[in-house]
Coordinates of C-alpha atoms in Angstrom, one line a residue:
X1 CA 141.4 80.8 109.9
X2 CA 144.9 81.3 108.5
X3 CA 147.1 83.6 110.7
X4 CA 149.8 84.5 108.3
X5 CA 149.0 86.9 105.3
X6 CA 151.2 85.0 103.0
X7 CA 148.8 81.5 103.7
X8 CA 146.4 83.8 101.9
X9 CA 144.9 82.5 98.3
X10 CA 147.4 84.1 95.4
X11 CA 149.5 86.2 98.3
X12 CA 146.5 88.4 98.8
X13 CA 146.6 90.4 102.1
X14 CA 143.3 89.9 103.8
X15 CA 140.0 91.9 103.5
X16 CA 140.1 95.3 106.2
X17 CA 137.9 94.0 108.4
X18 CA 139.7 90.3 109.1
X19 CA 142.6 92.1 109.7
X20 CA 140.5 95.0 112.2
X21 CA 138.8 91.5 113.7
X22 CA 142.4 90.4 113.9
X23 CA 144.3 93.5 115.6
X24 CA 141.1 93.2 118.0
X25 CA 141.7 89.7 119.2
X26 CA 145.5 90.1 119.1
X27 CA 145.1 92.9 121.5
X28 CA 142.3 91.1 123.9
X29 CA 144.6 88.2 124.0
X30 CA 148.1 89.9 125.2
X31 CA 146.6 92.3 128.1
X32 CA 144.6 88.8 129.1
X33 CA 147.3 86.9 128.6
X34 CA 149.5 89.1 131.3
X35 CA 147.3 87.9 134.2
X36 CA 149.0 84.7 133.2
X37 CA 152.4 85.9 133.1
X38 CA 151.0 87.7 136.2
X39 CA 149.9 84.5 138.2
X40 CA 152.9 82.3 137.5
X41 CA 155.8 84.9 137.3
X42 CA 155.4 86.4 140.9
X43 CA 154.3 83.0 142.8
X44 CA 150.4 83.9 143.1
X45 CA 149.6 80.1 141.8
X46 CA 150.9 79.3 145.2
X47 CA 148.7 81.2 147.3
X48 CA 145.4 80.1 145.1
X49 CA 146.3 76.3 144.7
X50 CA 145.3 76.6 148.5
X51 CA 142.0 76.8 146.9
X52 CA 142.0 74.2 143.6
X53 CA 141.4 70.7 144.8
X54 CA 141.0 67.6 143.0
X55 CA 137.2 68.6 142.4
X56 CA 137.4 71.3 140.7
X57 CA 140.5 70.5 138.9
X58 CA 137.9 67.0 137.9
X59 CA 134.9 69.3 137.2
X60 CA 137.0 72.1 134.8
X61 CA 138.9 69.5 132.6
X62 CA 135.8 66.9 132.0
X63 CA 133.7 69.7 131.1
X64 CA 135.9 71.1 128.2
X65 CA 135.5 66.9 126.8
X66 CA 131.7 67.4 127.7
X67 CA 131.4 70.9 125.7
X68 CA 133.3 69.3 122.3
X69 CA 130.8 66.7 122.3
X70 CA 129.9 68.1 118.4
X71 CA 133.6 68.0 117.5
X72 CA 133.6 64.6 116.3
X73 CA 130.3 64.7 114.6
X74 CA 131.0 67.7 112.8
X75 CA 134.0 66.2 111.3
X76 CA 132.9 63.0 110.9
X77 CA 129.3 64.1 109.2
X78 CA 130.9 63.8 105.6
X79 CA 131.6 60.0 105.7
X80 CA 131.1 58.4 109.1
X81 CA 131.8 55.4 107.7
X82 CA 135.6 56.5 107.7
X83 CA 135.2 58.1 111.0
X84 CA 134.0 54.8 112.4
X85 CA 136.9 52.8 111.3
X86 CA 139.5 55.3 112.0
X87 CA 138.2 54.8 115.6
X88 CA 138.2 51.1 115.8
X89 CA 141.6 51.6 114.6
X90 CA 143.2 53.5 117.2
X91 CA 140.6 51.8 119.9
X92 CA 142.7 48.6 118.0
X93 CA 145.9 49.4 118.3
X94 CA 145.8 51.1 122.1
X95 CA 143.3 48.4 124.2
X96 CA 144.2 45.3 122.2
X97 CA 147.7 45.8 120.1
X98 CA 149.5 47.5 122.8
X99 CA 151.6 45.2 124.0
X100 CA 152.8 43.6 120.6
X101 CA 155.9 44.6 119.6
X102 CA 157.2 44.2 116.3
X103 CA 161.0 43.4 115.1
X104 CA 163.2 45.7 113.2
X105 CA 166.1 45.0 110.7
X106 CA 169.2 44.1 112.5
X107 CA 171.8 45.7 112.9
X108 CA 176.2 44.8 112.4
X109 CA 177.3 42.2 110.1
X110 CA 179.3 38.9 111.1
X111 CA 180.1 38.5 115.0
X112 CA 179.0 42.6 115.4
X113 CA 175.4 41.6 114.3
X114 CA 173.1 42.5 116.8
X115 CA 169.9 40.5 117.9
X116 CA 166.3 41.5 115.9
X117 CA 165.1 44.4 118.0
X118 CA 161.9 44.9 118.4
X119 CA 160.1 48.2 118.3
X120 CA 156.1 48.6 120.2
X121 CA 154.8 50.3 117.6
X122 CA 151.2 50.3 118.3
X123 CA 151.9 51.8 122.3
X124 CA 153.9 54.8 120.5
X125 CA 152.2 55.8 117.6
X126 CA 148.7 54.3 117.6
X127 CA 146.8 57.9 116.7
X128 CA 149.2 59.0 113.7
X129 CA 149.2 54.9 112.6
X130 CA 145.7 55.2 112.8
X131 CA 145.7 58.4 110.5
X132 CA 148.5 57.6 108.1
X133 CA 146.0 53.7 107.6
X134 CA 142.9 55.8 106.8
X135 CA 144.6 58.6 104.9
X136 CA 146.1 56.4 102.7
X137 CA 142.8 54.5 102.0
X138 CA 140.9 57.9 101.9
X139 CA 143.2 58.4 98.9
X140 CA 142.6 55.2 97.3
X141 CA 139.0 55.3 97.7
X142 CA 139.3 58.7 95.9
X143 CA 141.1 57.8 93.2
X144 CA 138.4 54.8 92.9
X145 CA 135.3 57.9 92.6
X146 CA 133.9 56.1 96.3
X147 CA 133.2 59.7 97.3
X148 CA 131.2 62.3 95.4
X149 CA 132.9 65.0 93.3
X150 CA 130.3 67.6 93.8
X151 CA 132.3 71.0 96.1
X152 CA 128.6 71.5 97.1
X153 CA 128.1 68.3 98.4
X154 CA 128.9 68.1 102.8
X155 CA 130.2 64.7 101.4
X156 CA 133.0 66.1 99.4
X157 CA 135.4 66.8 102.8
X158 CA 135.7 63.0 102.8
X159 CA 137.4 63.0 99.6
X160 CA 141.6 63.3 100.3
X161 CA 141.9 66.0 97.7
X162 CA 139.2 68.0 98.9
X163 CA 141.7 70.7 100.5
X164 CA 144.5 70.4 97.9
X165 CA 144.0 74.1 97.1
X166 CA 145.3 75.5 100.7
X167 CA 148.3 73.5 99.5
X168 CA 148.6 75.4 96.3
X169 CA 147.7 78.7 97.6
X170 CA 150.5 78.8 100.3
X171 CA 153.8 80.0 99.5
X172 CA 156.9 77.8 100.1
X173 CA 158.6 80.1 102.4
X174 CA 156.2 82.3 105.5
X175 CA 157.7 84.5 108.2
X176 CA 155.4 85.5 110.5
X177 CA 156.3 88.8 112.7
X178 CA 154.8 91.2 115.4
X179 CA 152.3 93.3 114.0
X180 CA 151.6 91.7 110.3
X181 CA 147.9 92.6 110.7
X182 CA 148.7 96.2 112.2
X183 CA 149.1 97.8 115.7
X184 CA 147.2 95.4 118.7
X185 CA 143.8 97.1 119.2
X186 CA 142.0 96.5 123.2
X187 CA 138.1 95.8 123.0
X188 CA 137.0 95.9 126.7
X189 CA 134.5 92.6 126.4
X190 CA 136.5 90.8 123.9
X191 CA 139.4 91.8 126.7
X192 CA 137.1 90.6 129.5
X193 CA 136.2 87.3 127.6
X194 CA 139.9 86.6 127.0
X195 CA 141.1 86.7 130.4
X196 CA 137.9 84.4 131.5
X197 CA 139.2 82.1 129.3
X198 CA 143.0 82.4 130.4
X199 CA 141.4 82.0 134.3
X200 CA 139.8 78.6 132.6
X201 CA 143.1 77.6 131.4
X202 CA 145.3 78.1 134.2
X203 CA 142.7 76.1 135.8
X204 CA 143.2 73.5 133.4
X205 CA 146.4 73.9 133.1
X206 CA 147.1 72.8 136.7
X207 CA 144.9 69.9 135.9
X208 CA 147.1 68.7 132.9
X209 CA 149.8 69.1 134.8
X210 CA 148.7 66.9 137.8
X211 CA 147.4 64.5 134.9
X212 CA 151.2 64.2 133.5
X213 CA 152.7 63.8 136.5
X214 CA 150.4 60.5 137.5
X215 CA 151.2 59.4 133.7
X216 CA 155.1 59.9 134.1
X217 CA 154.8 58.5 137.4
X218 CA 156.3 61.4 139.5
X219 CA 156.2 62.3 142.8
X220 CA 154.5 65.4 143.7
X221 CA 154.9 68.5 141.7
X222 CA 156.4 71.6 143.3
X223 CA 155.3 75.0 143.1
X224 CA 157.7 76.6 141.5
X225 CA 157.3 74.0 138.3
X226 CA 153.0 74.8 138.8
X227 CA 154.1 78.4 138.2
X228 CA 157.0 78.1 135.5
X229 CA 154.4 76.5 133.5
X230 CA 151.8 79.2 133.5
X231 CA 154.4 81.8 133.6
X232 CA 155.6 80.2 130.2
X233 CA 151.9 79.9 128.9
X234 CA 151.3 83.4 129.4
X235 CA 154.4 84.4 127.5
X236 CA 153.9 82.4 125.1
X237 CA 150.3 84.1 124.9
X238 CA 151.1 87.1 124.6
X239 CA 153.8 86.1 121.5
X240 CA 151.0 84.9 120.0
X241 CA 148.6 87.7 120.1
X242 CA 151.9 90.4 118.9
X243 CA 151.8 88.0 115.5
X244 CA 147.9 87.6 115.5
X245 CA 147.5 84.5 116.2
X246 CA 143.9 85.1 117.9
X247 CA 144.5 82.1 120.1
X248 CA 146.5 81.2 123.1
X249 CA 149.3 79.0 124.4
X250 CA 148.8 76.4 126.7
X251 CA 148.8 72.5 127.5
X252 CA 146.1 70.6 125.4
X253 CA 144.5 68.2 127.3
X254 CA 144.0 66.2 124.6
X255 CA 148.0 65.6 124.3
X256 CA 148.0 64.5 128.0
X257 CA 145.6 61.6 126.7
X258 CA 147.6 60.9 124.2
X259 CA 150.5 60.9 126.6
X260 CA 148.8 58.6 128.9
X261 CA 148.1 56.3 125.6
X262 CA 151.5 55.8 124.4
X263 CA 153.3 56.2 127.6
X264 CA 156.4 58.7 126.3
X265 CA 157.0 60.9 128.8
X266 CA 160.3 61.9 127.6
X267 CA 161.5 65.3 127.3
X268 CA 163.4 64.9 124.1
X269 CA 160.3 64.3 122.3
X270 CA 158.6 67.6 123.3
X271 CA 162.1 69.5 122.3
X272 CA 161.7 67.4 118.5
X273 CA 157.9 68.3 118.1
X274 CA 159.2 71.9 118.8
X275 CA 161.6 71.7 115.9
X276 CA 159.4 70.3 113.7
X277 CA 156.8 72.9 114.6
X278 CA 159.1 76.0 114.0
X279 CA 160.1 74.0 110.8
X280 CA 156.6 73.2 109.3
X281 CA 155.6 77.3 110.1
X282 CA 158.3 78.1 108.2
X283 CA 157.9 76.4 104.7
X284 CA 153.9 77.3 104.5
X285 CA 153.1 74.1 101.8
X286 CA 154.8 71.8 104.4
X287 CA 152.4 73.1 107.4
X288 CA 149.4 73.3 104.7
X289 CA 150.0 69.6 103.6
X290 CA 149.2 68.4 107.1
X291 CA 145.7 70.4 106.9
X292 CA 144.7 68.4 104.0
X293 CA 143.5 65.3 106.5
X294 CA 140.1 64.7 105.8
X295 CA 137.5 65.7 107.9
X296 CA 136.3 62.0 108.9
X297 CA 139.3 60.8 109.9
X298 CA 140.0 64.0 111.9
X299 CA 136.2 62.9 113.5
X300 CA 137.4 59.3 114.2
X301 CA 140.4 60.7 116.0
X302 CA 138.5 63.5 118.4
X303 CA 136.2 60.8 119.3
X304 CA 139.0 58.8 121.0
X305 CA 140.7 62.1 122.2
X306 CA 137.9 64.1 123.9
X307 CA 136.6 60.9 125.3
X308 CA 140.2 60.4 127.2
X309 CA 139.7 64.3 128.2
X310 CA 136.6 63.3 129.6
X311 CA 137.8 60.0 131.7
X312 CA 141.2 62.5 132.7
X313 CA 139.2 65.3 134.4
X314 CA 137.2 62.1 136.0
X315 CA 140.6 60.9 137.1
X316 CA 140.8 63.2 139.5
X317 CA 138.0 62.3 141.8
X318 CA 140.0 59.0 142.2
X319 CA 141.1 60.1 146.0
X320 CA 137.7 62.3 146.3
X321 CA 135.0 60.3 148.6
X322 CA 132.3 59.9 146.2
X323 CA 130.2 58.1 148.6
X324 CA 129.5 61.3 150.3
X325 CA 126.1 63.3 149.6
X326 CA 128.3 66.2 150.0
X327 CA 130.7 65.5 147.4
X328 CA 128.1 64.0 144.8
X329 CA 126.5 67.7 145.0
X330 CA 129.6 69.9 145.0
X331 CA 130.6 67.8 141.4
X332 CA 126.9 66.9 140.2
X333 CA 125.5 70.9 140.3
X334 CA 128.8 72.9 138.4
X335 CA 128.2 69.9 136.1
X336 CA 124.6 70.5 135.4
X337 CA 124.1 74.5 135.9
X338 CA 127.5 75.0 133.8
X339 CA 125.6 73.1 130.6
X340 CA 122.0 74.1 131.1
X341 CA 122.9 77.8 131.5
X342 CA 125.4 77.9 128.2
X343 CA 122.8 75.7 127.0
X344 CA 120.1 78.3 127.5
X345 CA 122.2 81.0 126.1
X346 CA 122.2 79.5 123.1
X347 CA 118.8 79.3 122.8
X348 CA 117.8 82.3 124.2
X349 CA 121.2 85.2 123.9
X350 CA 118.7 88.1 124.4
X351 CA 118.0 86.9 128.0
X352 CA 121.0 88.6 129.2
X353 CA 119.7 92.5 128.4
X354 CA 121.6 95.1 130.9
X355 CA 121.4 98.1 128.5
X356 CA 125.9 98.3 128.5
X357 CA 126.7 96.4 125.4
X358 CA 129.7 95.3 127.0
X359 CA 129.0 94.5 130.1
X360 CA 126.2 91.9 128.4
X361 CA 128.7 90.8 125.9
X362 CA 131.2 90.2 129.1
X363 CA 128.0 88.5 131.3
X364 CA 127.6 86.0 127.6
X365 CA 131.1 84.9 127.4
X366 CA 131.6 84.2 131.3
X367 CA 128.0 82.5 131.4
X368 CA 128.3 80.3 128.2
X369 CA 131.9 78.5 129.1
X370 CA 130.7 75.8 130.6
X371 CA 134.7 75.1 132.0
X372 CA 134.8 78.7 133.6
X373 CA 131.3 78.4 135.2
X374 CA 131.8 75.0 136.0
X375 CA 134.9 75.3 137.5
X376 CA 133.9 78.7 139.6
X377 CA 131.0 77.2 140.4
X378 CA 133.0 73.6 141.9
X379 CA 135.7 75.3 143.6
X380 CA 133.5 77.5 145.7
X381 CA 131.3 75.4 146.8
X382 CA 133.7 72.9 147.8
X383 CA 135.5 75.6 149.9
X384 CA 132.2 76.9 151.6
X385 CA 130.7 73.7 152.2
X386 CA 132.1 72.0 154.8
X387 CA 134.3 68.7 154.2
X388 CA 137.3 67.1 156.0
X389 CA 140.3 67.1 153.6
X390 CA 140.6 63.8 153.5
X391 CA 136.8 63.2 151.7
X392 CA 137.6 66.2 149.4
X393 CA 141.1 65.0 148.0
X394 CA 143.0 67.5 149.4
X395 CA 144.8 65.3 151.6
X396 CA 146.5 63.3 148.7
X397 CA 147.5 66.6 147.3
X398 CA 149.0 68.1 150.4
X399 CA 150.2 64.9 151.3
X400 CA 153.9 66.5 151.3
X401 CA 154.7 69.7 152.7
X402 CA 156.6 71.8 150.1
X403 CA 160.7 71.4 151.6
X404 CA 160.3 67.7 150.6
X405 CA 158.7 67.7 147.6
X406 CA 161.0 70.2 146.4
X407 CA 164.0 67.4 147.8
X408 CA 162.6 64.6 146.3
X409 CA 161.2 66.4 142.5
X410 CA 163.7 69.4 141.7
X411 CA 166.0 67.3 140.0
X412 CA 163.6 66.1 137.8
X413 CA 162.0 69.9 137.4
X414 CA 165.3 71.5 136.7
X415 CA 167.9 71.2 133.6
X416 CA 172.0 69.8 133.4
X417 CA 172.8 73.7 132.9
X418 CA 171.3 74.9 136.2
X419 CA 174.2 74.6 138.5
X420 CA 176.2 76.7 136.0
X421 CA 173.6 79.2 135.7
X422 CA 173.3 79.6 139.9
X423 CA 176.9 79.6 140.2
X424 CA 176.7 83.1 137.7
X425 CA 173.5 84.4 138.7
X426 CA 172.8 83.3 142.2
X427 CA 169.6 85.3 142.6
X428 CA 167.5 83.0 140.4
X429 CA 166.8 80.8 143.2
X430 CA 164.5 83.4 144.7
X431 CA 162.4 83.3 141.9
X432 CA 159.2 82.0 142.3
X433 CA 159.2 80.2 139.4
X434 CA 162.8 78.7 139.6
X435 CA 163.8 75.1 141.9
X436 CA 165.2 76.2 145.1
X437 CA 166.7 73.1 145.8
X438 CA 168.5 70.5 143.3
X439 CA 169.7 68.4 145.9
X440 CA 169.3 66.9 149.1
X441 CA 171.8 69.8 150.5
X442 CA 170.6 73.7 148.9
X443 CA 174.0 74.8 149.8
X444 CA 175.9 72.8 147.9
X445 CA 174.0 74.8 144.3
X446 CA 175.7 77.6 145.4
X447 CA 179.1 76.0 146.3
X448 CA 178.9 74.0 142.8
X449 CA 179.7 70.6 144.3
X450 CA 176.3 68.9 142.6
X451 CA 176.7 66.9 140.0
X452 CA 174.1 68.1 137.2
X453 CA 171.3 66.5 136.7
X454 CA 170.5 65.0 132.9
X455 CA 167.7 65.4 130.9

């Protein structure tokens, strides 16, 4: 659903009661999205990581792959023909082309020329190479009449001009602003299913963040980056439900996968998506443009990405001792009761009858989330059953106590300006969710003798 009343077909403001549905969500989502800001801004991820361990962390994040299993069939119903090859493509270009690089123009004339550089395209880029290879013979099939013209048809979303009208019904230029579908509104269940699903997140937040980490090739993370992330999440949460978004902010698994795939871990990249983010929700026909990717090549590409989603929650059992009866039970039943019992409310919602509307509405959403359930479910049995760290993971994790992580990783979890920014506030180093060390010596922030770190 478009967000942003001027996305809206010939600059009409929505119907009353999209933008009532709208003030409803945006209000559930910013007092949920305060627990966030909650956990991460006063250190409390600290105190309940004693409690997340590679299990559940494994059981949260391959459970939201498990639960899109429809994604890619959904999208890929209208031609999976396309769908199919748009996945050999990037399946292509990341298992068997990864390692070819190919040259570039060079560069200088005369004794300055440089030596043919060569670029590895297909480690980079291989999901938007994949898309901009099928878009471009989506359109050509188009053009040839390969795919039906009849709107009616499910067929028709294969065609590339099937969504060229959100392209003509956005305006070139869209602000969006607090409050442009009226004052937040707070709906207690919708509130109450909101902040199960920001307890999910932060879950699998901590998960994506691990994940990046052993894709970078880190050391350990320290606590105070855990909780700057979440902290930021939850603003960002909240910003979104003031404009009426309806959705929140937080790391997509899916983009640690495709992190892992093309191996960029560099920080300049995220800070150039941003840009070109903010740009493209500025000029609404640029944003709208990138809509208008057919629905089978969209399919093709979530089959790749939620499969990686799946294999990075997995990941994390790597140092678990899945030999051990133990173990196989504490991951094998969240897995199972999580799906059969949001499985079974989809069959049957009226099972859930308490007589309080809400409190039934509240039971649904916590019950049917297979990630929340499966998660709760994971972490407490693996912290009631008994286990030696060691066969539970938690021994990898804690493998550093928190002074030497924070030696060995701050200056890679900090910026070049935050020397500067000590020397004139000093009393951000007792924030919880600010490096209290950027050196080997803590001292020496304060005495501004460090040499800044780069990004």
């Amino acid at each position: 659903m478009a967000t942003n009343v001027s996305t809206m077909a010939g600059g009409i403001d929505p119907l009353p009661g999209i933008k009532w549905r709208l003030q409803q969500m945006g209000g559930a989502l910013m007092a949920a999205s305060f627990v966030e800001v909650i956990l991460g801004g006063f250190g409390l991820l600290g105190f309940i990581l004693r409690f997340i361990g590679p299990i559940t962390v494994a059981c949260t994040i391959s459970l939201i792959g498990v639960s899109l299993y429809r994604l890619p069939i959904i999208y890929g119903r209208p031609n999976f023909i396309v769908a199919l090859c748009c996945l050999l493509l990037v399946l292509t270009f990341v298992l068997y082309l990864n390692k070819v690089k190919l040259p570039l123009p060079k560069c200088g004339k005369g004794k300055n020329l440089k030596g043919r550089p060569r670029f590895a395209i297909f480690q980079l880029i291989p999901i938007l190479l994949a898309v901009v290879i099928m878009w471009i013979a989506s359109w050509i099939l188009t053009l040839c009449n390969v795919f039906t013209d009849d709107r009616n048809s499910t067929a028709y979303k294969a065609r590339a001009d099937a969504k060229l009208d959100i392209i003509y019904s956005s305006n070139w230029l869209q602000l969006t602003y607090p409050g442009q579908f009226g004052a937040p509104k707070i709906h207690i269940a919708l509130t109450i299913g909101f902040i199960v699903a920001c307890l999910s997140s932060v879950v699998e937040s901590v998960g994506d963040y691990y994940a990046a980490e052993k894709a970078c090739q880190l050391g350990s993370l320290p606590d105070h980056a855990i909780s700057r992330g979440i902290l930021v999440e939850g603003i960002g949460s909240v910003l979104s439900g003031s404009v009426g978004a309806g959705h929140a902010t937080t790391s997509y698994s899916g983009n640690i996968a495709v992190l892992t795939l093309s191996r960029t871990g560099s920080r300049v990249v995220m800070y150039v998506a941003a840009v070109i983010l903010i740009v493209a929700s500025l000029f609404g026909k640029f944003g709208a443009a990138l809509t208008t990717i057919p629905n089978p090549i969209l399919g093709g590409v979530l089959m790749v990405i939620v499969g990686a989603l799946l294999t990075i929650g997995l990941s994390n059992l790597q140092h678990v001792d899945m030999s051990s009866s133990r173990n196989m039970l504490v991951v094998g039943v969240p897995f199972m009761a999580s799906m059969s019992i949001s499985y079974c409310l989809e069959l049957y919602p009226e099972i859930i009858a308490t007589g309080v509307k809400d409190l039934d509405r509240s039971l649904h959403v916590m019950l049917s989330t297979p990630m929340f359930l499966g998660g709760f479910l994971a972490m407490l049995l693996d912290n009631t059953v008994p286990g030696s760290l060691e066969s539970r993971g938690m021994k990898h994790w804690q493998s550093q106590d928190e002074s030497q992580r924070n030696k060995e990783n701050d200056d890679i979890f900090t910026w070049s300006f935050y020397p500067t920014l000590v020397k004139v506030f000093p009393f951000v180093v007792s924030l919880p969710f600010m490096p209290k060390l950027i050196s080997h010596d803590s001292e020496n922030i304060l005495d501004g003798d460090v040499e800044s770190p780069t990004l």
